[in-house]
PDB file of C-alpha atoms and ligand atoms in Angstrom:
ATOM      1  CA  MET A   1       0.000   0.000   0.000  1.00  0.00           C
ATOM      2  CA  SER A   2       1.178   3.476  -0.740  1.00  0.00           C
ATOM      3  CA  ILE A   3       1.879   6.396   1.524  1.00  0.00           C
ATOM      4  CA  VAL A   4      -1.035   8.805   1.330  1.00  0.00           C
ATOM      5  CA  ILE A   5       0.154  12.360   0.807  1.00  0.00           C
ATOM      6  CA  ASP A   6      -1.957  14.349   3.235  1.00  0.00           C
ATOM      7  CA  GLY A   7      -2.547  17.667   1.500  1.00  0.00           C
ATOM      8  CA  LYS A   8      -4.949  18.861   4.142  1.00  0.00           C
ATOM      9  CA  ALA A   9      -2.454  18.459   6.980  1.00  0.00           C
ATOM     10  CA  LEU A  10       0.396  19.926   4.950  1.00  0.00           C
ATOM     11  CA  ALA A  11      -1.756  22.903   3.913  1.00  0.00           C
ATOM     12  CA  ALA A  12      -2.528  23.564   7.585  1.00  0.00           C
ATOM     13  CA  LYS A  13       1.198  23.481   8.334  1.00  0.00           C
ATOM     14  CA  VAL A  14       2.026  25.844   5.449  1.00  0.00           C
ATOM     15  CA  LYS A  15      -0.686  28.287   6.499  1.00  0.00           C
ATOM     16  CA  ALA A  16       0.522  28.172  10.099  1.00  0.00           C
ATOM     17  CA  GLN A  17       4.037  29.026   8.861  1.00  0.00           C
ATOM     18  CA  VAL A  18       2.670  31.949   6.846  1.00  0.00           C
ATOM     19  CA  GLY A  19       0.592  33.087   9.831  1.00  0.00           C
ATOM     20  CA  GLY A  20       3.676  32.929  12.062  1.00  0.00           C
ATOM     21  CA  GLU A  21       5.649  35.149   9.686  1.00  0.00           C
ATOM     22  CA  VAL A  22       2.759  37.576   9.191  1.00  0.00           C
ATOM     23  CA  ALA A  23       2.349  37.927  12.965  1.00  0.00           C
ATOM     24  CA  GLU A  24       5.901  39.301  13.124  1.00  0.00           C
ATOM     25  CA  MET A  25       5.322  41.911  10.389  1.00  0.00           C
ATOM     26  CA  SER A  26       4.548  45.525  11.211  1.00  0.00           C
ATOM     27  CA  ALA A  27       2.681  46.077   7.922  1.00  0.00           C
ATOM     28  CA  LYS A  28       0.346  43.208   7.035  1.00  0.00           C
ATOM     29  CA  PRO A  29       0.129  41.695   3.552  1.00  0.00           C
ATOM     30  CA  GLY A  30      -3.073  42.606   1.699  1.00  0.00           C
ATOM     31  CA  LEU A  31      -4.974  40.596  -0.918  1.00  0.00           C
ATOM     32  CA  ALA A  32      -7.783  41.914  -3.129  1.00  0.00           C
ATOM     33  CA  VAL A  33     -10.092  39.291  -4.608  1.00  0.00           C
ATOM     34  CA  ILE A  34     -12.368  40.243  -7.485  1.00  0.00           C
ATOM     35  CA  ILE A  35     -15.347  38.077  -8.324  1.00  0.00           C
ATOM     36  CA  VAL A  36     -17.646  38.916 -11.221  1.00  0.00           C
ATOM     37  CA  GLY A  37     -21.114  37.380 -11.571  1.00  0.00           C
ATOM     38  CA  ASP A  38     -22.671  34.676  -9.465  1.00  0.00           C
ATOM     39  CA  ASN A  39     -20.924  31.424 -10.393  1.00  0.00           C
ATOM     40  CA  PRO A  40     -21.559  29.247  -7.289  1.00  0.00           C
ATOM     41  CA  ALA A  41     -18.225  27.395  -7.563  1.00  0.00           C
ATOM     42  CA  SER A  42     -16.366  30.722  -7.767  1.00  0.00           C
ATOM     43  CA  ARG A  43     -18.229  31.910  -4.680  1.00  0.00           C
ATOM     44  CA  VAL A  44     -17.077  28.826  -2.738  1.00  0.00           C
ATOM     45  CA  TYR A  45     -13.454  29.395  -3.840  1.00  0.00           C
ATOM     46  CA  VAL A  46     -13.516  33.093  -2.944  1.00  0.00           C
ATOM     47  CA  ASP A  47     -15.027  32.415   0.479  1.00  0.00           C
ATOM     48  CA  GLY A  48     -12.299  29.829   1.093  1.00  0.00           C
ATOM     49  CA  LYS A  49      -9.586  32.314   0.143  1.00  0.00           C
ATOM     50  CA  LYS A  50     -11.018  34.946   2.485  1.00  0.00           C
ATOM     51  CA  ARG A  51     -11.084  32.417   5.331  1.00  0.00           C
ATOM     52  CA  ASP A  52      -7.465  31.456   4.607  1.00  0.00           C
ATOM     53  CA  CYS A  53      -6.445  35.126   4.716  1.00  0.00           C
ATOM     54  CA  ALA A  54      -8.186  35.623   8.062  1.00  0.00           C
ATOM     55  CA  GLN A  55      -6.474  32.512   9.419  1.00  0.00           C
ATOM     56  CA  CYS A  56      -3.032  33.768   8.304  1.00  0.00           C
ATOM     57  CA  GLY A  57      -3.552  37.346   9.499  1.00  0.00           C
ATOM     58  CA  ILE A  58      -3.551  38.629   5.910  1.00  0.00           C
ATOM     59  CA  TYR A  59      -5.775  41.623   5.206  1.00  0.00           C
ATOM     60  CA  SER A  60      -8.287  40.853   2.445  1.00  0.00           C
ATOM     61  CA  GLU A  61     -10.823  42.808   0.451  1.00  0.00           C
ATOM     62  CA  GLU A  62     -13.499  41.353  -1.757  1.00  0.00           C
ATOM     63  CA  TYR A  63     -14.960  43.073  -4.798  1.00  0.00           C
ATOM     64  CA  ALA A  64     -18.137  41.224  -5.779  1.00  0.00           C
ATOM     65  CA  LEU A  65     -19.211  42.779  -9.053  1.00  0.00           C
ATOM     66  CA  PRO A  66     -22.369  42.149 -11.084  1.00  0.00           C
ATOM     67  CA  ALA A  67     -22.118  39.926 -14.185  1.00  0.00           C
ATOM     68  CA  GLN A  68     -22.768  42.937 -16.441  1.00  0.00           C
ATOM     69  CA  THR A  69     -19.646  44.780 -15.202  1.00  0.00           C
ATOM     70  CA  THR A  70     -17.858  46.096 -18.278  1.00  0.00           C
ATOM     71  CA  ARG A  71     -14.272  45.313 -19.174  1.00  0.00           C
ATOM     72  CA  ARG A  72     -13.505  48.987 -18.771  1.00  0.00           C
ATOM     73  CA  GLU A  73     -14.874  49.061 -15.213  1.00  0.00           C
ATOM     74  CA  LEU A  74     -12.880  45.976 -14.316  1.00  0.00           C
ATOM     75  CA  LEU A  75      -9.692  47.427 -15.760  1.00  0.00           C
ATOM     76  CA  GLY A  76     -10.367  50.641 -13.837  1.00  0.00           C
ATOM     77  CA  LEU A  77     -10.622  48.729 -10.559  1.00  0.00           C
ATOM     78  CA  ILE A  78      -7.438  46.770 -11.260  1.00  0.00           C
ATOM     79  CA  GLY A  79      -5.618  50.005 -12.080  1.00  0.00           C
ATOM     80  CA  GLU A  80      -6.712  51.444  -8.753  1.00  0.00           C
ATOM     81  CA  LEU A  81      -5.631  48.319  -6.829  1.00  0.00           C
ATOM     82  CA  ASN A  82      -2.283  48.288  -8.668  1.00  0.00           C
ATOM     83  CA  GLY A  83      -1.608  51.719  -7.186  1.00  0.00           C
ATOM     84  CA  ARG A  84      -2.517  50.901  -3.565  1.00  0.00           C
ATOM     85  CA  GLU A  85       0.270  50.255  -1.075  1.00  0.00           C
ATOM     86  CA  ASP A  86      -1.893  48.243   1.311  1.00  0.00           C
ATOM     87  CA  ILE A  87      -2.753  45.733  -1.434  1.00  0.00           C
ATOM     88  CA  ASP A  88       0.087  43.356  -2.316  1.00  0.00           C
ATOM     89  CA  GLY A  89      -1.805  40.762  -4.308  1.00  0.00           C
ATOM     90  CA  ILE A  90      -4.687  40.982  -6.785  1.00  0.00           C
ATOM     91  CA  LEU A  91      -6.648  37.937  -7.771  1.00  0.00           C
ATOM     92  CA  VAL A  92      -9.416  37.847 -10.349  1.00  0.00           C
ATOM     93  CA  GLN A  93     -11.494  34.724  -9.862  1.00  0.00           C
ATOM     94  CA  LEU A  94     -11.883  32.886 -13.166  1.00  0.00           C
ATOM     95  CA  PRO A  95     -13.869  32.146 -15.223  1.00  0.00           C
ATOM     96  CA  LEU A  96     -15.266  35.595 -15.961  1.00  0.00           C
ATOM     97  CA  PRO A  97     -18.845  35.751 -17.273  1.00  0.00           C
ATOM     98  CA  ARG A  98     -17.257  37.014 -20.517  1.00  0.00           C
ATOM     99  CA  PRO A  99     -14.213  34.740 -20.968  1.00  0.00           C
ATOM    100  CA  GLU A 100     -13.069  36.888 -23.899  1.00  0.00           C
ATOM    101  CA  ASP A 101     -12.171  39.596 -21.329  1.00  0.00           C
ATOM    102  CA  GLU A 102      -9.849  37.336 -19.338  1.00  0.00           C
ATOM    103  CA  ARG A 103      -6.663  37.938 -21.278  1.00  0.00           C
ATOM    104  CA  GLU A 104      -6.841  41.715 -21.086  1.00  0.00           C
ATOM    105  CA  VAL A 105      -7.861  41.627 -17.427  1.00  0.00           C
ATOM    106  CA  LEU A 106      -4.951  39.376 -16.439  1.00  0.00           C
ATOM    107  CA  LEU A 107      -2.555  41.568 -18.433  1.00  0.00           C
ATOM    108  CA  ALA A 108      -3.728  44.612 -16.478  1.00  0.00           C
ATOM    109  CA  ILE A 109      -2.583  43.213 -13.124  1.00  0.00           C
ATOM    110  CA  ASP A 110       0.815  44.500 -12.009  1.00  0.00           C
ATOM    111  CA  PRO A 111       3.055  41.399 -12.411  1.00  0.00           C
ATOM    112  CA  ASP A 112       4.435  42.058  -8.922  1.00  0.00           C
ATOM    113  CA  LYS A 113       0.897  41.747  -7.521  1.00  0.00           C
ATOM    114  CA  ASP A 114      -0.009  38.749  -9.682  1.00  0.00           C
ATOM    115  CA  VAL A 115      -0.246  36.188  -6.869  1.00  0.00           C
ATOM    116  CA  ASP A 116      -1.925  33.646  -9.182  1.00  0.00           C
ATOM    117  CA  GLY A 117       1.174  33.680 -11.389  1.00  0.00           C
ATOM    118  CA  PHE A 118      -0.877  33.824 -14.597  1.00  0.00           C
ATOM    119  CA  HIS A 119       0.527  37.087 -16.034  1.00  0.00           C
ATOM    120  CA  PRO A 120       2.797  36.483 -19.055  1.00  0.00           C
ATOM    121  CA  VAL A 121       5.641  38.236 -17.198  1.00  0.00           C
ATOM    122  CA  ASN A 122       5.485  35.636 -14.440  1.00  0.00           C
ATOM    123  CA  VAL A 123       5.080  32.848 -16.988  1.00  0.00           C
ATOM    124  CA  GLY A 124       8.243  34.163 -18.650  1.00  0.00           C
ATOM    125  CA  ARG A 125      10.031  34.261 -15.301  1.00  0.00           C
ATOM    126  CA  LEU A 126       9.127  30.620 -14.766  1.00  0.00           C
ATOM    127  CA  VAL A 127      10.302  29.650 -18.249  1.00  0.00           C
ATOM    128  CA  THR A 128      13.644  31.403 -17.773  1.00  0.00           C
ATOM    129  CA  GLY A 129      14.102  30.283 -14.163  1.00  0.00           C
ATOM    130  CA  GLU A 130      13.901  33.772 -12.642  1.00  0.00           C
ATOM    131  CA  PRO A 131      12.179  34.443  -9.327  1.00  0.00           C
ATOM    132  CA  GLY A 132       8.507  35.340  -9.698  1.00  0.00           C
ATOM    133  CA  PHE A 133       5.070  34.144  -8.716  1.00  0.00           C
ATOM    134  CA  ARG A 134       4.502  30.491  -9.526  1.00  0.00           C
ATOM    135  CA  PRO A 135       0.930  29.262 -10.151  1.00  0.00           C
ATOM    136  CA  CYS A 136      -0.478  27.899  -6.897  1.00  0.00           C
ATOM    137  CA  THR A 137      -1.576  24.418  -7.975  1.00  0.00           C
ATOM    138  CA  PRO A 138       1.705  23.170  -9.463  1.00  0.00           C
ATOM    139  CA  ALA A 139       3.639  25.000  -6.737  1.00  0.00           C
ATOM    140  CA  GLY A 140       1.550  23.115  -4.184  1.00  0.00           C
ATOM    141  CA  VAL A 141       2.430  19.828  -5.885  1.00  0.00           C
ATOM    142  CA  MET A 142       6.148  20.641  -5.647  1.00  0.00           C
ATOM    143  CA  ARG A 143       5.753  21.500  -1.976  1.00  0.00           C
ATOM    144  CA  MET A 144       4.075  18.138  -1.353  1.00  0.00           C
ATOM    145  CA  LEU A 145       6.921  16.283  -3.033  1.00  0.00           C
ATOM    146  CA  ASP A 146       9.453  18.202  -0.934  1.00  0.00           C
ATOM    147  CA  GLU A 147       7.595  17.477   2.270  1.00  0.00           C
ATOM    148  CA  TYR A 148       7.518  13.754   1.558  1.00  0.00           C
ATOM    149  CA  GLY A 149      11.180  13.619   0.534  1.00  0.00           C
ATOM    150  CA  ILE A 150      10.418  12.879  -3.125  1.00  0.00           C
ATOM    151  CA  HIS A 151      13.137  14.282  -5.368  1.00  0.00           C
ATOM    152  CA  PRO A 152      12.218  14.830  -9.020  1.00  0.00           C
ATOM    153  CA  GLU A 153      15.860  15.070 -10.115  1.00  0.00           C
ATOM    154  CA  GLY A 154      16.735  12.417 -12.684  1.00  0.00           C
ATOM    155  CA  ARG A 155      13.272  10.888 -12.529  1.00  0.00           C
ATOM    156  CA  HIS A 156      10.789  10.633 -15.344  1.00  0.00           C
ATOM    157  CA  CYS A 157       7.796  12.853 -14.677  1.00  0.00           C
ATOM    158  CA  VAL A 158       4.752  12.354 -16.884  1.00  0.00           C
ATOM    159  CA  ILE A 159       2.114  15.080 -16.780  1.00  0.00           C
ATOM    160  CA  LEU A 160      -1.373  14.536 -18.142  1.00  0.00           C
ATOM    161  CA  GLY A 161      -2.813  17.867 -19.269  1.00  0.00           C
ATOM    162  CA  ARG A 162      -1.215  20.988 -20.750  1.00  0.00           C
ATOM    163  CA  SER A 163      -3.344  23.857 -19.499  1.00  0.00           C
ATOM    164  CA  ASN A 164      -1.748  27.203 -18.743  1.00  0.00           C
ATOM    165  CA  ILE A 165      -2.717  26.991 -15.085  1.00  0.00           C
ATOM    166  CA  VAL A 166      -1.653  23.422 -14.274  1.00  0.00           C
ATOM    167  CA  GLY A 167      -0.035  21.177 -16.897  1.00  0.00           C
ATOM    168  CA  LYS A 168       2.413  23.591 -18.549  1.00  0.00           C
ATOM    169  CA  PRO A 169       3.689  25.291 -15.371  1.00  0.00           C
ATOM    170  CA  GLN A 170       3.905  21.883 -13.689  1.00  0.00           C
ATOM    171  CA  ALA A 171       6.123  20.654 -16.518  1.00  0.00           C
ATOM    172  CA  LEU A 172       8.376  23.698 -16.176  1.00  0.00           C
ATOM    173  CA  MET A 173       8.644  23.334 -12.406  1.00  0.00           C
ATOM    174  CA  MET A 174       9.590  19.670 -12.759  1.00  0.00           C
ATOM    175  CA  LEU A 175      12.164  20.626 -15.383  1.00  0.00           C
ATOM    176  CA  GLU A 176      13.512  23.305 -13.047  1.00  0.00           C
ATOM    177  CA  ARG A 177      14.051  20.473 -10.538  1.00  0.00           C
ATOM    178  CA  ASN A 178      15.924  18.369 -13.106  1.00  0.00           C
ATOM    179  CA  ALA A 179      13.230  15.814 -13.857  1.00  0.00           C
ATOM    180  CA  THR A 180      12.907  14.395 -17.353  1.00  0.00           C
ATOM    181  CA  VAL A 181       9.455  15.550 -18.403  1.00  0.00           C
ATOM    182  CA  THR A 182       6.810  14.197 -20.747  1.00  0.00           C
ATOM    183  CA  VAL A 183       3.590  16.147 -21.266  1.00  0.00           C
ATOM    184  CA  CYS A 184       0.536  14.267 -22.561  1.00  0.00           C
ATOM    185  CA  HIS A 185      -2.756  15.731 -23.771  1.00  0.00           C
ATOM    186  CA  SER A 186      -5.923  14.896 -25.652  1.00  0.00           C
ATOM    187  CA  ARG A 187      -4.047  14.138 -28.880  1.00  0.00           C
ATOM    188  CA  THR A 188      -1.555  11.776 -27.246  1.00  0.00           C
ATOM    189  CA  PRO A 189      -2.079   8.289 -28.660  1.00  0.00           C
ATOM    190  CA  ASP A 190      -1.637   5.366 -26.246  1.00  0.00           C
ATOM    191  CA  LEU A 191      -1.631   7.390 -23.047  1.00  0.00           C
ATOM    192  CA  ALA A 192      -1.086   4.216 -21.010  1.00  0.00           C
ATOM    193  CA  ARG A 193       2.336   3.642 -22.577  1.00  0.00           C
ATOM    194  CA  TYR A 194       3.594   7.023 -21.335  1.00  0.00           C
ATOM    195  CA  CYS A 195       1.968   6.641 -17.933  1.00  0.00           C
ATOM    196  CA  ARG A 196       3.605   3.262 -17.375  1.00  0.00           C
ATOM    197  CA  ALA A 197       6.993   4.873 -17.949  1.00  0.00           C
ATOM    198  CA  ALA A 198       6.429   7.468 -15.213  1.00  0.00           C
ATOM    199  CA  ASP A 199       8.326   7.596 -11.933  1.00  0.00           C
ATOM    200  CA  ILE A 200       6.137  10.570 -11.016  1.00  0.00           C
ATOM    201  CA  LEU A 201       2.720  10.781 -12.642  1.00  0.00           C
ATOM    202  CA  VAL A 202       0.705  13.997 -12.359  1.00  0.00           C
ATOM    203  CA  SER A 203      -2.818  13.862 -13.710  1.00  0.00           C
ATOM    204  CA  ALA A 204      -4.553  17.165 -14.433  1.00  0.00           C
ATOM    205  CA  VAL A 205      -7.204  16.320 -16.992  1.00  0.00           C
ATOM    206  CA  GLY A 206     -10.631  16.308 -15.370  1.00  0.00           C
ATOM    207  CA  ARG A 207     -11.843  12.838 -16.438  1.00  0.00           C
ATOM    208  CA  ARG A 208     -12.894  10.433 -13.740  1.00  0.00           C
ATOM    209  CA  GLY A 209     -11.391   6.971 -14.099  1.00  0.00           C
ATOM    210  CA  LEU A 210      -8.795   8.074 -16.655  1.00  0.00           C
ATOM    211  CA  VAL A 211      -5.815   6.608 -14.785  1.00  0.00           C
ATOM    212  CA  THR A 212      -6.259   2.927 -13.974  1.00  0.00           C
ATOM    213  CA  ALA A 213      -3.905   0.622 -12.070  1.00  0.00           C
ATOM    214  CA  ASP A 214      -2.579  -1.068 -15.222  1.00  0.00           C
ATOM    215  CA  MET A 215      -1.272   2.370 -16.352  1.00  0.00           C
ATOM    216  CA  VAL A 216       0.867   2.850 -13.251  1.00  0.00           C
ATOM    217  CA  LYS A 217       4.337   1.458 -12.667  1.00  0.00           C
ATOM    218  CA  GLU A 218       4.926  -0.342  -9.372  1.00  0.00           C
ATOM    219  CA  GLY A 219       6.360   2.177  -6.890  1.00  0.00           C
ATOM    220  CA  ALA A 220       5.476   5.311  -8.897  1.00  0.00           C
ATOM    221  CA  VAL A 221       4.418   8.551  -7.195  1.00  0.00           C
ATOM    222  CA  VAL A 222       0.886   9.475  -8.289  1.00  0.00           C
ATOM    223  CA  ILE A 223      -0.424  13.018  -7.933  1.00  0.00           C
ATOM    224  CA  ASP A 224      -4.073  13.607  -8.786  1.00  0.00           C
ATOM    225  CA  VAL A 225      -4.810  17.261  -9.461  1.00  0.00           C
ATOM    226  CA  ALA A 226      -8.265  16.795 -10.943  1.00  0.00           C
ATOM    227  CA  MET A 227     -11.559  17.630  -9.308  1.00  0.00           C
ATOM    228  CA  ASN A 228     -14.439  15.670 -10.784  1.00  0.00           C
ATOM    229  CA  ARG A 229     -17.756  14.466  -9.397  1.00  0.00           C
ATOM    230  CA  ASN A 230     -18.902  10.853  -9.387  1.00  0.00           C
ATOM    231  CA  GLU A 231     -22.519   9.701  -9.972  1.00  0.00           C
ATOM    232  CA  ALA A 232     -23.300  10.399  -6.318  1.00  0.00           C
ATOM    233  CA  GLY A 233     -21.980  13.956  -6.665  1.00  0.00           C
ATOM    234  CA  LYS A 234     -18.934  13.160  -4.540  1.00  0.00           C
ATOM    235  CA  LEU A 235     -15.615  14.839  -5.348  1.00  0.00           C
ATOM    236  CA  CYS A 236     -13.070  12.569  -7.052  1.00  0.00           C
ATOM    237  CA  GLY A 237      -9.991  12.845  -9.225  1.00  0.00           C
ATOM    238  CA  ASP A 238      -8.767  11.288 -12.486  1.00  0.00           C
ATOM    239  CA  VAL A 239      -7.140   8.336 -10.749  1.00  0.00           C
ATOM    240  CA  ASP A 240      -8.810   5.051  -9.830  1.00  0.00           C
ATOM    241  CA  TYR A 241      -7.640   5.615  -6.273  1.00  0.00           C
ATOM    242  CA  ASP A 242      -8.253   2.281  -4.531  1.00  0.00           C
ATOM    243  CA  ALA A 243      -6.599   0.173  -7.211  1.00  0.00           C
ATOM    244  CA  VAL A 244      -3.722   2.567  -7.890  1.00  0.00           C
ATOM    245  CA  ALA A 245      -2.976   2.956  -4.170  1.00  0.00           C
ATOM    246  CA  LYS A 246      -2.005  -0.715  -4.133  1.00  0.00           C
ATOM    247  CA  LYS A 247       0.808  -0.053  -6.637  1.00  0.00           C
ATOM    248  CA  ALA A 248       2.002   3.497  -6.062  1.00  0.00           C
ATOM    249  CA  SER A 249       4.672   4.386  -3.507  1.00  0.00           C
ATOM    250  CA  HIS A 250       2.861   7.656  -2.746  1.00  0.00           C
ATOM    251  CA  ILE A 251      -0.558   8.916  -3.793  1.00  0.00           C
ATOM    252  CA  THR A 252      -2.683  12.014  -3.233  1.00  0.00           C
ATOM    253  CA  PRO A 253      -6.346  11.592  -2.307  1.00  0.00           C
ATOM    254  CA  VAL A 254      -9.206  13.654  -3.740  1.00  0.00           C
ATOM    255  CA  PRO A 255     -10.449  15.456  -1.744  1.00  0.00           C
ATOM    256  CA  GLY A 256      -7.696  16.268   0.750  1.00  0.00           C
ATOM    257  CA  GLY A 257      -4.730  16.275  -1.629  1.00  0.00           C
ATOM    258  CA  VAL A 258      -3.774  18.980  -4.111  1.00  0.00           C
ATOM    259  CA  GLY A 259      -6.866  21.164  -3.507  1.00  0.00           C
ATOM    260  CA  PRO A 260      -5.970  22.389  -0.001  1.00  0.00           C
ATOM    261  CA  MET A 261      -2.356  22.918  -1.096  1.00  0.00           C
ATOM    262  CA  THR A 262      -3.474  25.226  -3.909  1.00  0.00           C
ATOM    263  CA  ARG A 263      -5.171  27.442  -1.348  1.00  0.00           C
ATOM    264  CA  ALA A 264      -2.192  27.370   0.991  1.00  0.00           C
ATOM    265  CA  MET A 265       0.187  28.402  -1.787  1.00  0.00           C
ATOM    266  CA  LEU A 266      -1.914  31.490  -2.470  1.00  0.00           C
ATOM    267  CA  MET A 267      -1.128  32.570   1.081  1.00  0.00           C
ATOM    268  CA  VAL A 268       2.578  31.870   0.456  1.00  0.00           C
ATOM    269  CA  ASN A 269       2.458  33.961  -2.723  1.00  0.00           C
ATOM    270  CA  THR A 270       0.668  36.829  -0.967  1.00  0.00           C
ATOM    271  CA  LEU A 271       3.326  36.865   1.735  1.00  0.00           C
ATOM    272  CA  GLN A 272       5.991  36.786  -0.986  1.00  0.00           C
ATOM    273  CA  ALA A 273       4.278  39.783  -2.653  1.00  0.00           C
ATOM    274  CA  ALA A 274       4.281  41.737   0.598  1.00  0.00           C
ATOM    275  CA  ARG A 275       8.010  41.060   1.075  1.00  0.00           C
ATOM    276  CA  LEU A 276       8.616  42.130  -2.506  1.00  0.00           C
ATOM    277  CA  HIS A 277       6.866  45.408  -1.699  1.00  0.00           C
ATOM    278  CA  GLY A 278       9.189  45.975   1.222  1.00  0.00           C
ATOM    279  CA  LYS A 279       6.858  44.975   4.051  1.00  0.00           C
ATOM    280  CA  ASN A 280       8.529  43.370   7.022  1.00  0.00           C
TER     281      ASN A 280
HETATM  282  P1  LIG B 301      -8.245  22.112 -18.743  1.00  0.00           P
HETATM  283  O1  LIG B 301      -7.842  23.505 -19.037  1.00  0.00           O
HETATM  284  O2  LIG B 301      -9.595  21.614 -19.189  1.00  0.00           O
HETATM  285  O3  LIG B 301      -7.133  21.136 -19.335  1.00  0.00           O
HETATM  286  C1  LIG B 301      -7.307  19.759 -19.389  1.00  0.00           C
HETATM  287  C2  LIG B 301      -6.147  19.149 -20.106  1.00  0.00           C
HETATM  288  O4  LIG B 301      -6.367  17.743 -20.193  1.00  0.00           O
HETATM  289  C3  LIG B 301      -5.955  19.638 -21.542  1.00  0.00           C
HETATM  290  O5  LIG B 301      -4.590  19.902 -21.770  1.00  0.00           O
HETATM  291  C4  LIG B 301      -6.454  18.486 -22.402  1.00  0.00           C
HETATM  292  O6  LIG B 301      -5.754  18.326 -23.613  1.00  0.00           O
HETATM  293  C5  LIG B 301      -6.128  17.304 -21.528  1.00  0.00           C
HETATM  294  N1  LIG B 301      -6.956  16.142 -21.841  1.00  0.00           N
HETATM  295  C6  LIG B 301      -8.283  16.103 -22.064  1.00  0.00           C
HETATM  296  N2  LIG B 301      -8.687  14.830 -22.308  1.00  0.00           N
HETATM  297  C7  LIG B 301      -7.574  14.075 -22.238  1.00  0.00           C
HETATM  298  C8  LIG B 301      -7.324  12.683 -22.396  1.00  0.00           C
HETATM  299  N3  LIG B 301      -8.310  11.825 -22.687  1.00  0.00           N
HETATM  300  N4  LIG B 301      -6.068  12.237 -22.271  1.00  0.00           N
HETATM  301  C9  LIG B 301      -5.050  13.087 -21.973  1.00  0.00           C
HETATM  302  N5  LIG B 301      -5.225  14.417 -21.795  1.00  0.00           N
HETATM  303  C10 LIG B 301      -6.481  14.901 -21.925  1.00  0.00           C
HETATM  304  O7  LIG B 301      -8.201  21.816 -17.194  1.00  0.00           O
HETATM  305  P2  LIG B 301      -7.298  22.424 -16.003  1.00  0.00           P
HETATM  306  O8  LIG B 301      -7.793  23.774 -15.663  1.00  0.00           O
HETATM  307  O9  LIG B 301      -5.859  22.192 -16.279  1.00  0.00           O
HETATM  308  O10 LIG B 301      -7.750  21.437 -14.846  1.00  0.00           O
HETATM  309  C11 LIG B 301      -7.542  20.047 -14.940  1.00  0.00           C
HETATM  310  C12 LIG B 301      -8.228  19.371 -13.775  1.00  0.00           C
HETATM  311  O11 LIG B 301      -7.623  19.819 -12.563  1.00  0.00           O
HETATM  312  C13 LIG B 301      -9.709  19.692 -13.612  1.00  0.00           C
HETATM  313  O12 LIG B 301     -10.354  18.558 -13.059  1.00  0.00           O
HETATM  314  C14 LIG B 301      -9.732  20.829 -12.612  1.00  0.00           C
HETATM  315  O13 LIG B 301     -10.934  20.888 -11.880  1.00  0.00           O
HETATM  316  C15 LIG B 301      -8.595  20.410 -11.725  1.00  0.00           C
HETATM  317  N6  LIG B 301      -7.937  21.520 -11.006  1.00  0.00           N
HETATM  318  C16 LIG B 301      -7.717  21.314  -9.694  1.00  0.00           C
HETATM  319  C17 LIG B 301      -7.076  22.278  -8.974  1.00  0.00           C
HETATM  320  C18 LIG B 301      -6.822  22.027  -7.524  1.00  0.00           C
HETATM  321  O14 LIG B 301      -6.525  22.945  -6.785  1.00  0.00           O
HETATM  322  N7  LIG B 301      -6.905  20.779  -7.098  1.00  0.00           N
HETATM  323  C19 LIG B 301      -6.653  23.466  -9.573  1.00  0.00           C
HETATM  324  C20 LIG B 301      -6.875  23.633 -10.941  1.00  0.00           C
HETATM  325  C21 LIG B 301      -7.516  22.633 -11.654  1.00  0.00           C
HETATM  326  P3  LIG B 301      -5.821  19.417 -24.814  1.00  0.00           P
HETATM  327  O15 LIG B 301      -4.893  20.521 -24.378  1.00  0.00           O
HETATM  328  O16 LIG B 301      -5.323  18.675 -25.976  1.00  0.00           O
HETATM  329  O17 LIG B 301      -7.254  19.844 -24.903  1.00  0.00           O
END
């Protein structure tokens, strides 16, 4: 049986570390969260982020805007927040009701307040190995590996999914840590062949039951990023957990794995932003 990577416990530890550092600071970090429209999932995420801020002693402000908010109004708000000294991080909860606005909105955020790490400047910093904000989900995965003494160096890491928020930055972070990286996606023929060659397998697709035990090498580390729902409406990942747990050396559960770490890393990034802005 594998070691279960306890993302919930590790996230609590990371947040406690952030809270400890924040408690020592004379000027507190500040995070502004913008939510547009009434997407119920977005509301749950935003509420969670506000709770995390309160727990860490980080000042937070929420801007809940109606779905009909214009791009111009949104850009105006971001411009204002970019100029405020008490706000270190700006997060726009995605998706926006008008997804076509997302690119321009993300570009408007000051890269040094871009705690999600989605701005092209921060993407470029990741690609070139410069310090910058790293996207929270793949950063949380790296933190989990570190905590459990799993070293990517020299190992074959196979990533399923190539989105800008998970798959691609995950590949770059693994590369940064000297793993040999393979990225698979919807056009990859014979996915199982690549998966079986993985020492570290990260699945970020969003298809329940995609990764079965026969696709996993004995002793591999299996990280399940996905958040799907089963027939009963219960949260589950891409990985056939019970069967794969019998073969993997380490595995993340869903829920209680990558999800809580994503939230914790937002707190880490907000603290990093405050330090960058000279707060101590
Ligand atoms: P996304 O933008 O929809 O990307 C999914 C990726 O999976 C795409 O690259 C797609 O390939 C690939 N794909 C689709 N079908 C495939 C198949 N049959 N075989 C191999 N690859 C396939 O999703 P995302 O935003 O990256 O999120 C992925 C999953 O992670 C979702 O379940 C999401 O809810 C979850 N998630 C969790 C967290 C967390 O904190 N735990 C954070 C973010 C996302 P193409 O590029 O070819 O279309």
